[in-house]
Structure formats: structure tokens, C-alpha cells
Amino acid sequence: MIGSRNTRLLAIAATAAATLALAGCGGGGDGTDDGTSAGEENPQIDLTLANSYTDDHAHSRCGALVIAEELNGMDIGLNVEVFTNSQLGADADRFASLIDGDLDMDMQGVSAMSASYAPIGVLGSAFAFSDADHLFRYFDGEESQPLKDAVLEEIGVRILDPYYFGYRTFSANSPIRSPEDLEGLRIRFPDTPIHLANAEALGATAVPIAFEELFIALQQGTADGQENPIPTIKSLSLDEVQSHVSLDNHLTDFQLVIINEEKWQQMSAEQQEAVTEVVHEVRAEDRQCIEDDTQAIIDEWNETGAVEVVDDVDRDAFEERAVEYFSDYYSGADLELFEAIRDTAD
């Protein structure tokens, strides 16, 4: 792993240097549109990068901490300091800090971002993305550029890359194989507009309960079930109060690695190129860690019998219901965005 990281680091540094050299050879020496002018020395830039995950979570150990390690080792004037585990505040607080320029970079979900730019909430719709490959294909393609441009223009936040978080899936004390199995069950969903819309789209009766109160709510029967990625279910010990996990995989969840635009403009072209490339290259390692962690938990449950993993779910039935719902729920530009995302699926 260390050897591959060092090789990648050298390749990224070489690419960034070549990009800067080519820019410097351009006619007239008019510099670049972003950052300092081509040919200038790299300024010393201190970057704060935050997330809401513990150090042993994939988004930290395979994501944010790796980004910092690689950028700090490139000797191009970048110093990245990572603040994990919500040290700089909850999601909404950190996002507000990033907009204000008090925080430079963050790993942020679309729910918190939608409070400042509502259309991005569409990306959190159930079955908007079919899987991680679809998610990456959309963001890597030209279809996502209008959204990125709008977020940049409206709130001064530059989207660098999406980091896969796993599928949100149901747990309860009975199997959930079809939308009909949700009837009569009170399912905890986060108390945000898009998550509550997802509940209705999937046929669930939503119970908005704070994340910190979820274990007690399930233990005491305030809610009959909930939905979260597998690693979250395990980390909260929800497998102690739920007997079934049903792999309907209704939401391809992700965080966006974002950066304050004013800070971005302080960087040289070489530094911008390095940040872009490192964040993009680390994305694959982060995804692999998420998938490995998820499979290890499922294997453990299957081996111990602590939880019955239900994999014969009629996912097509859930998807058909959700797409029909959101095709009516959205209108105008939001509907166009939802359809554009769906159109990039295989």
C-alpha cells in the first residue's frame, strides 16, 4: 500500500509540474484563470480538511487522512491539517464555516448542502444513482458540470469529487423484501426534506428521530426499523436491537469533497492540479475500504447468525416505485436534474 501511494504521489507531482510548465510556455505569459499566474513560485497554503467520521472509519483512514498525507508529501507549499469526528462541528455547522471561509475543505453530504443550495438535494433521492459506478460516471462526465458551476456561482463552493459512502438499506425485526413489507412499520429516517421524501417514495411511514437517539428508539420500540449503510448499522450497534437487515440498497450514499473558492483562488495552478488529482485518485482507495468494511460485516453476520441478512429483495419494485414518485414530486429544473442523473445509468 505504501509503495503504491508513493508511486501515485510521484506521478501526480510530475503531472502537476508538467501542467504548470505547459501553462508557462503559453503565448504572452497571461497566466491562468485560476490561482496565481503560471511561472510563479508556489505560495505557502495551509488547508484545513474536516469530516464527521472517526479515525478508523474508511472516510478518514482511507480518505481524508490519505489526502493530507499525499499532499503534504509533495513539497509544493501545501500543508493539510485534518479534523475528523466532527471536531469542527456537525455537518451543517461545518458547511456554514466553509462558506464563510473559516474552514477550507470538507467531506459533506447533500442534505446539509441543500440548505444553502436546494437543487443539490435532488442527488439524495432514492434510486437517483443505481450504484457507485453510476455515481462516479455522472460526476466525471459533462452532465454534472452545470450543477458544479451553479454551486460555485451561488455559494462559492467548488465540488472536487464524490466519495462513496455505501448503500442505505433497511433494518427491522422482520424481513423487508418489497414495498408491501413496509406497511405498518415505523421506519426512522433523518429529519430532512429529501430523506422524508425518500420514505414516502419507498412506501415507508417515516419517524424522524435524531441520530444520537436511534439505538434507544429501536430498543424501546419508538421505531420499528431504520435505514443506513451497513458500517453505520454496525458502528451504532443496531444489530443488537434489530434482527434483520434487508439489502434493498435504495440510496447510493456519498459525501462530496469540497473546497472554499476563495482559498482555491489563493493556490498556484500546480497546487490546484495536485489537489484535484490527489482527491480524485484517493477516491478509489476510499471506495474499496467502504466495500471491504461492508462485506466484512455481512460475512460476520452470516457466520454468527447475529443478524439475518436478507438478500432476496425485490429491488426493482422499490426502484420502480421511487422513480415514479420522484417523476411527479419534482418539476422544472429539479426534474431535469433527476432525469439527467438517471439517464447516465447503464
Tab-separated table of C-alpha atoms in Angstrom:
chain	number	residue	atom	x	y	z
A	1	MET	CA	0.000	0.000	0.000
A	2	ILE	CA	2.785	2.461	0.924
A	3	GLY	CA	4.670	1.688	-2.259
A	4	SER	CA	1.629	2.259	-4.433
A	5	ARG	CA	0.916	5.550	-2.647
A	6	ASN	CA	4.463	6.757	-3.197
A	7	THR	CA	4.281	5.848	-6.879
A	8	ARG	CA	0.969	7.654	-7.197
A	9	LEU	CA	2.308	10.691	-5.357
A	10	LEU	CA	5.281	10.976	-7.711
A	11	ALA	CA	3.047	10.593	-10.755
A	12	ILE	CA	0.677	13.297	-9.535
A	13	ALA	CA	3.546	15.646	-8.717
A	14	ALA	CA	5.003	15.114	-12.192
A	15	THR	CA	1.629	15.763	-13.821
A	16	ALA	CA	1.125	18.936	-11.824
A	17	ALA	CA	4.603	20.194	-12.677
A	18	ALA	CA	4.111	19.414	-16.366
A	19	THR	CA	0.786	21.248	-16.365
A	20	LEU	CA	2.397	24.306	-14.830
A	21	ALA	CA	5.310	24.186	-17.284
A	22	LEU	CA	2.977	23.997	-20.265
A	23	ALA	CA	0.944	26.888	-18.914
A	24	GLY	CA	4.130	28.896	-18.521
A	25	CYS	CA	5.070	28.247	-22.147
A	26	GLY	CA	1.792	29.675	-23.410
A	27	GLY	CA	1.970	32.756	-25.573
A	28	GLY	CA	2.066	36.165	-23.942
A	29	GLY	CA	2.547	34.942	-20.363
A	30	ASP	CA	-1.048	35.846	-19.492
A	31	GLY	CA	-1.123	33.323	-16.640
A	32	THR	CA	-4.033	31.114	-15.672
A	33	ASP	CA	-7.672	31.797	-14.995
A	34	ASP	CA	-7.439	30.270	-11.507
A	35	GLY	CA	-4.859	30.774	-8.764
A	36	THR	CA	-1.556	32.525	-9.170
A	37	SER	CA	-0.119	33.194	-12.586
A	38	ALA	CA	1.822	30.483	-14.382
A	39	GLY	CA	5.522	30.529	-13.585
A	40	GLU	CA	5.134	31.991	-10.097
A	41	GLU	CA	6.536	30.109	-7.124
A	42	ASN	CA	4.020	28.156	-5.096
A	43	PRO	CA	2.693	30.154	-2.153
A	44	GLN	CA	2.586	28.529	1.274
A	45	ILE	CA	-1.021	27.372	1.689
A	46	ASP	CA	-2.416	25.916	4.914
A	47	LEU	CA	-5.569	23.862	4.383
A	48	THR	CA	-7.999	22.565	6.980
A	49	LEU	CA	-9.886	19.419	5.910
A	50	ALA	CA	-12.736	18.169	8.084
A	51	ASN	CA	-15.281	15.371	8.240
A	52	SER	CA	-17.693	13.805	10.723
A	53	TYR	CA	-16.103	10.357	10.925
A	54	THR	CA	-13.887	8.637	13.481
A	55	ASP	CA	-10.251	7.997	12.586
A	56	ASP	CA	-10.948	4.310	11.928
A	57	HIS	CA	-13.813	4.997	9.503
A	58	ALA	CA	-12.986	4.493	5.830
A	59	HIS	CA	-13.658	8.153	5.024
A	60	SER	CA	-10.894	9.075	7.466
A	61	ARG	CA	-8.271	6.321	7.303
A	62	CYS	CA	-8.654	5.748	3.541
A	63	GLY	CA	-9.924	9.208	2.598
A	64	ALA	CA	-9.158	12.463	4.394
A	65	LEU	CA	-6.002	11.267	6.136
A	66	VAL	CA	-4.600	9.847	2.893
A	67	ILE	CA	-5.354	13.078	1.017
A	68	ALA	CA	-3.429	15.022	3.648
A	69	GLU	CA	-0.524	12.566	3.675
A	70	GLU	CA	-0.067	12.705	-0.076
A	71	LEU	CA	-0.447	16.465	-0.490
A	72	ASN	CA	1.845	17.177	2.466
A	73	GLY	CA	4.487	14.932	0.955
A	74	MET	CA	4.635	16.646	-2.434
A	75	ASP	CA	6.759	19.640	-1.350
A	76	ILE	CA	4.714	22.187	-3.304
A	77	GLY	CA	3.799	24.521	-0.443
A	78	LEU	CA	0.655	22.741	0.764
A	79	ASN	CA	0.093	21.891	4.424
A	80	VAL	CA	-3.145	19.996	5.078
A	81	GLU	CA	-4.414	19.512	8.627
A	82	VAL	CA	-7.268	17.041	9.113
A	83	PHE	CA	-10.015	17.363	11.721
A	84	THR	CA	-12.032	14.135	11.917
A	85	ASN	CA	-15.011	13.089	14.051
A	86	SER	CA	-16.896	16.419	13.865
A	87	GLN	CA	-14.152	18.230	15.791
A	88	LEU	CA	-15.084	21.403	13.899
A	89	GLY	CA	-18.824	20.950	14.315
A	90	ALA	CA	-21.731	18.984	12.909
A	91	ASP	CA	-22.344	18.839	9.158
A	92	ALA	CA	-24.479	21.986	8.924
A	93	ASP	CA	-22.083	23.971	11.117
A	94	ARG	CA	-19.022	22.894	9.132
A	95	PHE	CA	-20.669	23.713	5.836
A	96	ALA	CA	-21.554	27.196	7.078
A	97	SER	CA	-17.943	27.609	8.211
A	98	LEU	CA	-16.676	26.542	4.792
A	99	ILE	CA	-18.908	29.051	3.019
A	100	ASP	CA	-17.662	31.776	5.379
A	101	GLY	CA	-14.043	30.773	4.749
A	102	ASP	CA	-13.335	29.634	8.318
A	103	LEU	CA	-12.924	26.049	7.039
A	104	ASP	CA	-11.130	25.280	3.786
A	105	MET	CA	-12.145	21.735	2.784
A	106	ASP	CA	-14.836	19.335	3.954
A	107	MET	CA	-16.453	15.978	3.220
A	108	GLN	CA	-20.101	16.885	3.109
A	109	GLY	CA	-23.432	15.250	2.295
A	110	VAL	CA	-26.001	16.820	0.027
A	111	SER	CA	-28.587	17.170	2.825
A	112	ALA	CA	-26.590	19.838	4.633
A	113	MET	CA	-25.572	21.475	1.363
A	114	SER	CA	-29.164	21.679	0.163
A	115	ALA	CA	-29.965	24.162	2.938
A	116	SER	CA	-27.776	26.658	1.051
A	117	TYR	CA	-28.377	25.395	-2.478
A	118	ALA	CA	-31.646	23.457	-2.620
A	119	PRO	CA	-31.305	21.785	-6.055
A	120	ILE	CA	-28.357	19.663	-4.923
A	121	GLY	CA	-30.757	17.775	-2.677
A	122	VAL	CA	-32.040	16.003	-5.788
A	123	LEU	CA	-28.852	13.906	-5.733
A	124	GLY	CA	-30.023	12.379	-2.452
A	125	SER	CA	-33.183	10.941	-3.992
A	126	ALA	CA	-33.742	7.215	-3.626
A	127	PHE	CA	-32.517	5.395	-6.746
A	128	ALA	CA	-31.215	8.573	-8.369
A	129	PHE	CA	-27.968	6.610	-8.673
A	130	SER	CA	-28.073	2.869	-9.211
A	131	ASP	CA	-24.608	2.174	-7.762
A	132	ALA	CA	-21.162	3.664	-7.135
A	133	ASP	CA	-20.114	3.276	-10.772
A	134	HIS	CA	-23.147	5.306	-11.827
A	135	LEU	CA	-22.339	7.947	-9.197
A	136	PHE	CA	-18.765	8.332	-10.424
A	137	ARG	CA	-19.757	8.260	-14.098
A	138	TYR	CA	-22.164	11.154	-13.545
A	139	PHE	CA	-19.661	13.301	-11.661
A	140	ASP	CA	-16.813	12.504	-14.047
A	141	GLY	CA	-18.925	13.367	-17.081
A	142	GLU	CA	-20.053	16.637	-18.588
A	143	GLU	CA	-23.612	16.065	-17.339
A	144	SER	CA	-22.611	17.176	-13.825
A	145	GLN	CA	-20.846	20.370	-14.903
A	146	PRO	CA	-23.919	22.659	-14.836
A	147	LEU	CA	-24.593	21.605	-11.248
A	148	LYS	CA	-20.969	22.146	-10.216
A	149	ASP	CA	-20.969	25.557	-11.896
A	150	ALA	CA	-24.218	26.561	-10.182
A	151	VAL	CA	-22.961	25.560	-6.715
A	152	LEU	CA	-19.764	27.507	-7.324
A	153	GLU	CA	-21.592	30.600	-8.532
A	154	GLU	CA	-24.362	30.568	-5.921
A	155	ILE	CA	-22.449	29.771	-2.726
A	156	GLY	CA	-18.747	29.935	-3.570
A	157	VAL	CA	-18.078	26.226	-3.045
A	158	ARG	CA	-16.090	24.136	-5.515
A	159	ILE	CA	-17.022	20.445	-5.779
A	160	LEU	CA	-13.909	18.315	-6.252
A	161	ASP	CA	-15.195	14.728	-6.166
A	162	PRO	CA	-17.825	12.403	-4.690
A	163	TYR	CA	-16.718	9.764	-2.155
A	164	TYR	CA	-18.919	6.679	-1.996
A	165	PHE	CA	-20.416	6.047	1.452
A	166	GLY	CA	-22.218	2.766	0.852
A	167	TYR	CA	-25.833	1.858	0.194
A	168	ARG	CA	-28.512	2.948	2.622
A	169	THR	CA	-30.542	-0.152	3.366
A	170	PHE	CA	-33.307	-1.226	5.766
A	171	SER	CA	-33.072	-2.962	9.119
A	172	ALA	CA	-36.041	-4.128	11.176
A	173	ASN	CA	-37.241	-7.082	13.220
A	174	SER	CA	-38.746	-8.686	10.145
A	175	PRO	CA	-37.567	-9.073	6.528
A	176	ILE	CA	-38.335	-6.274	4.061
A	177	ARG	CA	-38.335	-7.794	0.600
A	178	SER	CA	-40.830	-5.489	-1.132
A	179	PRO	CA	-42.551	-2.149	-0.536
A	180	GLU	CA	-45.546	-4.060	0.824
A	181	ASP	CA	-43.414	-5.329	3.708
A	182	LEU	CA	-43.073	-1.754	4.945
A	183	GLU	CA	-46.782	-1.483	5.654
A	184	GLY	CA	-47.444	-0.945	9.345
A	185	LEU	CA	-43.784	-0.370	10.184
A	186	ARG	CA	-42.481	2.893	11.606
A	187	ILE	CA	-39.098	3.454	9.972
A	188	ARG	CA	-36.654	6.054	11.240
A	189	PHE	CA	-35.464	8.445	8.534
A	190	PRO	CA	-33.341	11.574	9.047
A	191	ASP	CA	-35.478	14.664	9.545
A	192	THR	CA	-34.594	16.392	6.266
A	193	PRO	CA	-36.856	17.116	3.288
A	194	ILE	CA	-35.113	14.718	0.906
A	195	HIS	CA	-34.935	11.830	3.378
A	196	LEU	CA	-38.598	12.212	4.303
A	197	ALA	CA	-39.460	12.314	0.593
A	198	ASN	CA	-37.460	9.106	0.172
A	199	ALA	CA	-39.567	7.451	2.871
A	200	GLU	CA	-42.756	8.308	1.023
A	201	ALA	CA	-41.248	7.284	-2.305
A	202	LEU	CA	-40.356	3.849	-0.947
A	203	GLY	CA	-43.688	3.322	0.806
A	204	ALA	CA	-42.438	3.739	4.354
A	205	THR	CA	-44.007	5.529	7.310
A	206	ALA	CA	-41.238	7.840	8.468
A	207	VAL	CA	-40.400	8.515	12.107
A	208	PRO	CA	-37.934	11.433	12.366
A	209	ILE	CA	-35.585	10.598	15.241
A	210	ALA	CA	-32.216	12.171	16.000
A	211	PHE	CA	-29.226	10.076	15.011
A	212	GLU	CA	-27.920	10.050	18.579
A	213	GLU	CA	-31.248	8.650	19.862
A	214	LEU	CA	-31.630	5.908	17.261
A	215	PHE	CA	-30.421	2.934	19.337
A	216	ILE	CA	-32.734	3.756	22.250
A	217	ALA	CA	-35.663	4.399	19.911
A	218	LEU	CA	-35.290	0.957	18.341
A	219	GLN	CA	-34.690	-0.705	21.690
A	220	GLN	CA	-37.807	0.855	23.216
A	221	GLY	CA	-39.962	0.378	20.133
A	222	THR	CA	-40.434	4.039	19.282
A	223	ALA	CA	-39.391	2.978	15.788
A	224	ASP	CA	-39.662	-0.474	14.237
A	225	GLY	CA	-36.754	-0.079	11.845
A	226	GLN	CA	-34.342	2.316	10.213
A	227	GLU	CA	-32.151	2.753	7.133
A	228	ASN	CA	-28.417	3.369	6.978
A	229	PRO	CA	-25.289	1.979	5.324
A	230	ILE	CA	-24.096	-1.350	6.753
A	231	PRO	CA	-20.999	0.113	8.520
A	232	THR	CA	-23.224	2.669	10.264
A	233	ILE	CA	-25.628	-0.045	11.409
A	234	LYS	CA	-22.682	-1.915	12.898
A	235	SER	CA	-20.940	1.087	14.434
A	236	LEU	CA	-24.128	2.106	16.258
A	237	SER	CA	-24.640	-1.496	17.472
A	238	LEU	CA	-28.064	-1.530	15.847
A	239	ASP	CA	-27.525	-5.214	15.134
A	240	GLU	CA	-28.140	-5.707	18.874
A	241	VAL	CA	-31.708	-4.379	18.593
A	242	GLN	CA	-32.627	-5.406	15.017
A	243	SER	CA	-32.916	-8.977	13.792
A	244	HIS	CA	-32.959	-8.436	10.011
A	245	VAL	CA	-31.007	-6.326	7.547
A	246	SER	CA	-32.648	-6.266	4.118
A	247	LEU	CA	-30.386	-5.295	1.234
A	248	ASP	CA	-32.744	-3.171	-0.825
A	249	ASN	CA	-29.902	-0.641	-1.355
A	250	HIS	CA	-32.343	2.167	-2.061
A	251	LEU	CA	-29.846	5.011	-1.863
A	252	THR	CA	-26.287	5.156	-3.160
A	253	ASP	CA	-24.974	7.414	-0.425
A	254	PHE	CA	-21.934	9.641	-0.785
A	255	GLN	CA	-20.113	12.680	0.500
A	256	LEU	CA	-18.697	15.440	-1.641
A	257	VAL	CA	-15.135	16.619	-1.137
A	258	ILE	CA	-15.492	20.385	-1.411
A	259	ILE	CA	-13.288	23.450	-1.047
A	260	ASN	CA	-13.901	27.124	-0.383
A	261	GLU	CA	-13.440	29.011	-3.655
A	262	GLU	CA	-11.541	31.939	-2.141
A	263	LYS	CA	-8.975	29.517	-0.755
A	264	TRP	CA	-8.825	27.763	-4.131
A	265	GLN	CA	-8.002	31.039	-5.846
A	266	GLN	CA	-5.060	31.590	-3.489
A	267	MET	CA	-3.353	28.487	-4.873
A	268	SER	CA	-0.998	28.264	-7.800
A	269	ALA	CA	-2.007	26.269	-10.859
A	270	GLU	CA	0.345	23.493	-9.753
A	271	GLN	CA	-1.254	23.322	-6.333
A	272	GLN	CA	-4.763	23.282	-7.808
A	273	GLU	CA	-3.783	20.464	-10.143
A	274	ALA	CA	-2.275	18.483	-7.258
A	275	VAL	CA	-5.336	18.856	-5.047
A	276	THR	CA	-7.640	17.861	-7.908
A	277	GLU	CA	-5.574	14.819	-8.846
A	278	VAL	CA	-4.947	13.575	-5.314
A	279	VAL	CA	-8.592	13.843	-4.287
A	280	HIS	CA	-9.621	12.013	-7.457
A	281	GLU	CA	-7.005	9.256	-7.135
A	282	VAL	CA	-7.727	8.603	-3.449
A	283	ARG	CA	-11.415	8.174	-4.285
A	284	ALA	CA	-10.883	4.594	-5.500
A	285	GLU	CA	-8.995	3.590	-2.336
A	286	ASP	CA	-11.713	5.117	-0.182
A	287	ARG	CA	-14.397	3.197	-2.082
A	288	GLN	CA	-12.500	-0.074	-1.714
A	289	CYS	CA	-12.259	0.429	2.036
A	290	ILE	CA	-16.008	1.117	2.262
A	291	GLU	CA	-16.800	-2.009	0.253
A	292	ASP	CA	-14.342	-4.167	2.212
A	293	ASP	CA	-15.738	-2.961	5.537
A	294	THR	CA	-19.291	-3.606	4.369
A	295	GLN	CA	-18.559	-7.127	3.170
A	296	ALA	CA	-16.654	-7.998	6.349
A	297	ILE	CA	-19.686	-7.040	8.453
A	298	ILE	CA	-22.076	-9.026	6.261
A	299	ASP	CA	-19.747	-12.041	6.442
A	300	GLU	CA	-19.638	-11.740	10.227
A	301	TRP	CA	-23.422	-11.597	10.487
A	302	ASN	CA	-23.815	-14.594	8.207
A	303	GLU	CA	-21.239	-16.555	10.179
A	304	THR	CA	-22.535	-15.757	13.654
A	305	GLY	CA	-26.230	-15.535	12.852
A	306	ALA	CA	-26.450	-12.360	14.926
A	307	VAL	CA	-28.492	-10.797	12.145
A	308	GLU	CA	-30.372	-12.372	9.274
A	309	VAL	CA	-29.113	-10.753	6.069
A	310	VAL	CA	-31.971	-10.663	3.559
A	311	ASP	CA	-30.555	-10.515	0.046
A	312	ASP	CA	-33.553	-11.756	-1.969
A	313	VAL	CA	-35.086	-8.276	-2.068
A	314	ASP	CA	-37.221	-7.134	-4.989
A	315	ARG	CA	-35.060	-4.081	-5.626
A	316	ASP	CA	-36.769	-3.461	-8.971
A	317	ALA	CA	-40.098	-2.966	-7.177
A	318	PHE	CA	-38.577	-0.376	-4.851
A	319	GLU	CA	-36.847	1.381	-7.740
A	320	GLU	CA	-39.948	1.479	-9.929
A	321	ARG	CA	-41.985	2.955	-7.088
A	322	ALA	CA	-39.339	5.572	-6.230
A	323	VAL	CA	-38.739	6.713	-9.811
A	324	GLU	CA	-42.475	7.075	-10.401
A	325	TYR	CA	-42.803	9.078	-7.191
A	326	PHE	CA	-39.956	11.483	-7.940
A	327	SER	CA	-41.070	11.941	-11.530
A	328	ASP	CA	-44.197	13.533	-10.053
A	329	TYR	CA	-42.555	15.080	-6.990
A	330	TYR	CA	-40.043	17.132	-8.965
A	331	SER	CA	-40.784	19.733	-11.611
A	332	GLY	CA	-38.871	22.202	-13.743
A	333	ALA	CA	-35.106	22.267	-13.289
A	334	ASP	CA	-35.207	19.748	-10.420
A	335	LEU	CA	-36.986	17.204	-12.614
A	336	GLU	CA	-34.499	17.844	-15.418
A	337	LEU	CA	-31.642	17.209	-12.983
A	338	PHE	CA	-33.209	13.980	-11.692
A	339	GLU	CA	-33.752	12.740	-15.237
A	340	ALA	CA	-30.235	13.741	-16.307
A	341	ILE	CA	-28.799	11.681	-13.466
A	342	ARG	CA	-30.988	8.716	-14.307
A	343	ASP	CA	-30.009	8.986	-17.987
A	344	THR	CA	-26.355	8.357	-17.109
A	345	ALA	CA	-27.144	4.903	-15.693
A	346	ASP	CA	-26.163	1.821	-17.702
